[in-house]
XYZ file of C-alpha atoms in Angstrom:
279
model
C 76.915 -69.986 -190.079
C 76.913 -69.922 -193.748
C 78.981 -71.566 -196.495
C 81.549 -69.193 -197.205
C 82.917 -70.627 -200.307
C 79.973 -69.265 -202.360
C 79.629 -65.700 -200.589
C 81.855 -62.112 -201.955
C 82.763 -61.821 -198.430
C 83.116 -64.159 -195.213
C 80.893 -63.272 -191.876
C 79.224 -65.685 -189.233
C 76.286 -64.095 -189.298
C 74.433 -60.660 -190.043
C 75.174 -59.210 -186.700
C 79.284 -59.901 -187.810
C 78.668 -58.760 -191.323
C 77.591 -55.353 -190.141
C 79.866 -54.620 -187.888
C 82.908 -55.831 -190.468
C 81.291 -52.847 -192.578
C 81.067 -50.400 -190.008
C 84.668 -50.995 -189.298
C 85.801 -50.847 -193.010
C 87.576 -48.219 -193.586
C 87.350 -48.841 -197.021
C 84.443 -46.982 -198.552
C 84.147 -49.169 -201.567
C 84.484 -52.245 -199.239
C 82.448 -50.826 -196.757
C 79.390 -50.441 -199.157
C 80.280 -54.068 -200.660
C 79.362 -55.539 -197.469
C 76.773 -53.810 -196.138
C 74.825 -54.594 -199.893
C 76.356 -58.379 -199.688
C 75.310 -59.257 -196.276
C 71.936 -57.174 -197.071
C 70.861 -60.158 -200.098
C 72.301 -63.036 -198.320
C 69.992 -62.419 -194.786
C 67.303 -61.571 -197.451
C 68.219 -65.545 -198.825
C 67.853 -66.722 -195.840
C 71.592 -67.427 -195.996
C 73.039 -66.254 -192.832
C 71.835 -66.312 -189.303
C 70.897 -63.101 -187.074
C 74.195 -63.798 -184.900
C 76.966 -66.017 -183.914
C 78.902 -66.338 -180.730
C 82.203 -65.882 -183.012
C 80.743 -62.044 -184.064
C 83.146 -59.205 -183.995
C 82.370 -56.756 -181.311
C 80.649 -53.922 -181.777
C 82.281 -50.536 -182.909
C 81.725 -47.531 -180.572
C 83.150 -45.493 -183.782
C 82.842 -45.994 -187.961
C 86.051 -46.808 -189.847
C 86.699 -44.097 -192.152
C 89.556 -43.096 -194.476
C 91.880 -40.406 -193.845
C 89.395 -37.475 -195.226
C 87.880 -35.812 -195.330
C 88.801 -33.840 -192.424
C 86.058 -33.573 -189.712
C 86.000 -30.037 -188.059
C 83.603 -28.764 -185.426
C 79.812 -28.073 -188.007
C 80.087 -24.126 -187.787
C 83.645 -24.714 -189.363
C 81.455 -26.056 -192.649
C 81.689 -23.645 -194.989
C 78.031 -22.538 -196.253
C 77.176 -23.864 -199.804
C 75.721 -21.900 -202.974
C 74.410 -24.241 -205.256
C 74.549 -21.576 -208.369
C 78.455 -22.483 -209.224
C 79.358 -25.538 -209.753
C 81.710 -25.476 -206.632
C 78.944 -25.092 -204.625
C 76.982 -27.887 -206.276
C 79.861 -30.010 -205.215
C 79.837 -29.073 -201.549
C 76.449 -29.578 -201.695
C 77.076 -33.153 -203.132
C 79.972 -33.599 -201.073
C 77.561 -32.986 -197.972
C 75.158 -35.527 -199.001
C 77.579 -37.730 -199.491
C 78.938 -37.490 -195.901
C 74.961 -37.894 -194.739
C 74.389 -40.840 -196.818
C 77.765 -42.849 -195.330
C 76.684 -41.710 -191.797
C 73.553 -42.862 -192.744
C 74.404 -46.495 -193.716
C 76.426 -46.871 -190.853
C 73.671 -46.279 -188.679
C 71.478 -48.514 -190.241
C 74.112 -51.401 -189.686
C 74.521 -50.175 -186.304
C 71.135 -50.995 -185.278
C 71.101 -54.020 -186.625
C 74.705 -54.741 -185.038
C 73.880 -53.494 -181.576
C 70.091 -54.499 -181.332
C 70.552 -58.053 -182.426
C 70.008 -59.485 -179.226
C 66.847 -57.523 -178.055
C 63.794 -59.361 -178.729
C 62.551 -58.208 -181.775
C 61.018 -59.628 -184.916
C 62.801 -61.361 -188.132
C 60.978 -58.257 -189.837
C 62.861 -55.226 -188.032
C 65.910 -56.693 -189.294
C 65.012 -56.935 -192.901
C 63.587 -53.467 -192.637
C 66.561 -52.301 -191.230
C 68.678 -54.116 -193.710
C 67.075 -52.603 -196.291
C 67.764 -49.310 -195.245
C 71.321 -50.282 -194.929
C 71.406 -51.405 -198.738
C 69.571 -47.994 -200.058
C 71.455 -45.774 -197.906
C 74.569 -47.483 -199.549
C 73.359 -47.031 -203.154
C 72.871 -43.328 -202.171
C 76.457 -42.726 -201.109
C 77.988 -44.653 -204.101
C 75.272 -42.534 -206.490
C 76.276 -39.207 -205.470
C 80.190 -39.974 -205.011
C 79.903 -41.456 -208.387
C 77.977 -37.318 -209.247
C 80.642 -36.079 -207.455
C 83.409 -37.664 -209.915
C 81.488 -36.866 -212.866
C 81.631 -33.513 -211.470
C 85.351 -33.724 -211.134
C 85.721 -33.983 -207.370
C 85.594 -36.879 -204.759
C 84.471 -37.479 -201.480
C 86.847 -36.316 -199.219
C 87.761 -33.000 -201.207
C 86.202 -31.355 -198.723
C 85.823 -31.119 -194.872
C 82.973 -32.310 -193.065
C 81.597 -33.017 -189.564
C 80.908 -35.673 -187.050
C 77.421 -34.304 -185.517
C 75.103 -37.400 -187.560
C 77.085 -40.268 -185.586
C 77.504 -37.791 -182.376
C 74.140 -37.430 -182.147
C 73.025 -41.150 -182.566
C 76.041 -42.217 -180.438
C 74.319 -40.931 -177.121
C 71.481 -43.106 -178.366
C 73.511 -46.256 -178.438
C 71.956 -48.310 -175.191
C 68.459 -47.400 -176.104
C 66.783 -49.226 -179.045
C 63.283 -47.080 -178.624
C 65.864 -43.733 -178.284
C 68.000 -44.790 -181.640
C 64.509 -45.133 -183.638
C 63.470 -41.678 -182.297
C 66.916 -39.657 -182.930
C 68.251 -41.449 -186.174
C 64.904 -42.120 -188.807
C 62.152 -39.223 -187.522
C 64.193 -36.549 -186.532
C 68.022 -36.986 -188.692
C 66.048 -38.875 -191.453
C 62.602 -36.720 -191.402
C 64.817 -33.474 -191.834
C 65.758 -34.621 -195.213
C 62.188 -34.877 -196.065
C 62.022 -31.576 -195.434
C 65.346 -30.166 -197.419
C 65.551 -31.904 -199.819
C 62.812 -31.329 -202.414
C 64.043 -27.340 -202.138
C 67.239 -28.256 -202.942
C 65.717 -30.583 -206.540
C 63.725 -27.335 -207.563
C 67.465 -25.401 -207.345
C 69.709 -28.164 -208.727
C 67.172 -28.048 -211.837
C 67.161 -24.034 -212.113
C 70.899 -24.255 -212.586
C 70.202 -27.136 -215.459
C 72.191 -29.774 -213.357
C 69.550 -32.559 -213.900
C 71.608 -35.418 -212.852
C 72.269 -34.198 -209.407
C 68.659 -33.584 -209.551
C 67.790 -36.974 -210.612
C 70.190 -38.172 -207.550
C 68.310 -36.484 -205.109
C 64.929 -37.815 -206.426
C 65.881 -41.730 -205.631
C 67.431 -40.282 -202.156
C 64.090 -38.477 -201.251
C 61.445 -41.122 -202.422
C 64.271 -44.006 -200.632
C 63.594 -41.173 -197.552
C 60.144 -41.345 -197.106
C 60.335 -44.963 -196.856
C 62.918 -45.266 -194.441
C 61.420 -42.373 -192.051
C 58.585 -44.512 -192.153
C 60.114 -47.435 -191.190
C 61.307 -45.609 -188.109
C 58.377 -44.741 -187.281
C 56.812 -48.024 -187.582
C 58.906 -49.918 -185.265
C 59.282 -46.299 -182.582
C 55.774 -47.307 -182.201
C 55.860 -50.735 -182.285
C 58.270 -50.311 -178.788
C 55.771 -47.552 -177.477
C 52.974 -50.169 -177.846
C 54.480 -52.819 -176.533
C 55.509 -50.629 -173.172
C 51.919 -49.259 -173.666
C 53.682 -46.044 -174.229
C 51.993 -42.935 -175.966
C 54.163 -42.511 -179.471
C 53.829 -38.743 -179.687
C 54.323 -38.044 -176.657
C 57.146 -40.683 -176.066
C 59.176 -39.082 -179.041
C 58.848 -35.313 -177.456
C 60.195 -36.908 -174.309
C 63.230 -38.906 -175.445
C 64.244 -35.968 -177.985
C 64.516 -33.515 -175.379
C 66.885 -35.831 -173.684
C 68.683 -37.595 -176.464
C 68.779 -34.281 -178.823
C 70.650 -31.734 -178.579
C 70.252 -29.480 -181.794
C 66.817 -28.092 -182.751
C 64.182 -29.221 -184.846
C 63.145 -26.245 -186.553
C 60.799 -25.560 -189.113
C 59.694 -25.175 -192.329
C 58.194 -29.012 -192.526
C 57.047 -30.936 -195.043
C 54.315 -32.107 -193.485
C 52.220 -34.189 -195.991
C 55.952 -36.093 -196.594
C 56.230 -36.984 -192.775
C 52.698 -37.572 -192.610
C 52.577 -39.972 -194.942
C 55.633 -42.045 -193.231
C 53.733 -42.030 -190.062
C 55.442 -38.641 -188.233
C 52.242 -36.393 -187.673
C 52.915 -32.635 -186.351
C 51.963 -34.107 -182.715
C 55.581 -35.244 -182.689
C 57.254 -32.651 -183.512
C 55.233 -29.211 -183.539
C 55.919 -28.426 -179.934
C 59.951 -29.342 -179.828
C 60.238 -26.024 -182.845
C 60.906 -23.385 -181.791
C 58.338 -21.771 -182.953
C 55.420 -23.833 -182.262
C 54.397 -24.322 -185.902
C 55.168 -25.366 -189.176
């Protein structure tokens, strides 16, 4: 346990601090910890768990919006007004606090599986930059004049990881190189249009997302094939395997390849689960 008195916020160990954050309801809380409990393992300050941790959350807290509505009830987003540029942001928004839920989650759920002081700072690391990314582009949404929860969104990012949730070498293969990797492939699109319509600071946003992106996809795929070694597992073919189980939307081109190559997610992954075959 750590000594409270000198800590923003009191947890008996990393495994309780992230799951206090996934419960928060509290956005600005929720981001707080997750970022707190982030530098203090990184200190050496708290332990990986306690027998006094909170239990595990099958669900995120969340505040009361926005609403989430089946995804085809998402209204499509045109980026040339700036209403659209704040769905857009709004969107992003709701991906990056999925996002550093999920990163807590692994650490949260996976604590006891035997795995090395490194996967947890990796993953706490993630958890920290996915929070910065939510707080940057609420904070572009106010300067916009909007706030997250203006609009609706959807519940398919923590639907799709939940089936995922018993299954450390599953998790890696749904959450960072196929929910993660898709942003590699979005979102430098979307920098070349926020910058046509002159709105460089949503622009700028998006550039520490996407280079923050390529780091995390390749910490997924790091550790997916530390577990595939380990079984003596093939990685490529391992992935194809657990996504057509674990998946259920499609993984459709076009890719940026050189991006997920670079993190470690060559086309033998993915090529054969597009539909069509290639990039």
């Amino acid at each position: 346990m750590t000594d409270q008195n000198d800590e923003n916020f009191p947890c008996h160990s990393l495994r309780d601090g992230a799951v206090k954050a996934i419960k928060s309801a509290d956005l600005d809380q929720k981001t707080m910890i997750a970022q707190d409990i982030a530098k203090r393992w990184f200190a050496k300050k708290i332990s990986l768990r306690s027998p006094l941790d909170e239990t595990i959350a099958d669900r995120p807290g969340r505040p009361e919006k926005p609403v989430l509505v089946p995804p085809m009830q998402v209204e499509r987003r045109s980026i040339k007004s700036v209403e659209g540029r704040v769905k857009l942001m709004h969107a992003i928004a709701h991906i990056e606090l999925n996002a550093t839920d999920l990163a807590l989650d692994i650490v949260a759920r996976f604590a006891s599986h035997p795995m090395p002081r490194s996967f947890f700072d990796n993953w706490m690391q993630v958890a920290f930059e996915e929070a910065k990314h939510f707080n940057l582009v609420r904070g572009r949404l106010i300067a916009l004049g909007a706030d997250y929860g203006d609009h609706v969104a959807h519940d398919g990012l923590w639907e799709a990881a939940h089936d995922t949730r018993n299954d450390l070498t599953a998790r890696l293969a749904v959450v960072p190189l196929v929910l993660e990797a898709r942003g590699l492939d979005v979102t430098p699109p979307l920098q070349a249009k926020m910058r046509q319509t002159r709105d460089h600071e949503s622009a700028d946003v998006l550039d520490i997302i996407y280079e923050d992106e390529k780091k995390h996809v390749a910490i997924g795929a790091k550790w997916f094939r530390f577990l595939c070694s380990r079984e003596k597992k093939d990685p490529a073919a391992t992935f194809r395997k657990l996504i057509q189980i674990n998946f259920h939307g499609r993984i459709k081109p076009p890719f940026n390849e050189l991006a997920r190559a670079e993190a470690g997610l060559t086309p033998s992954f993915y090529r054969n689960l597009s539909p069509l075959g290639t990039s």
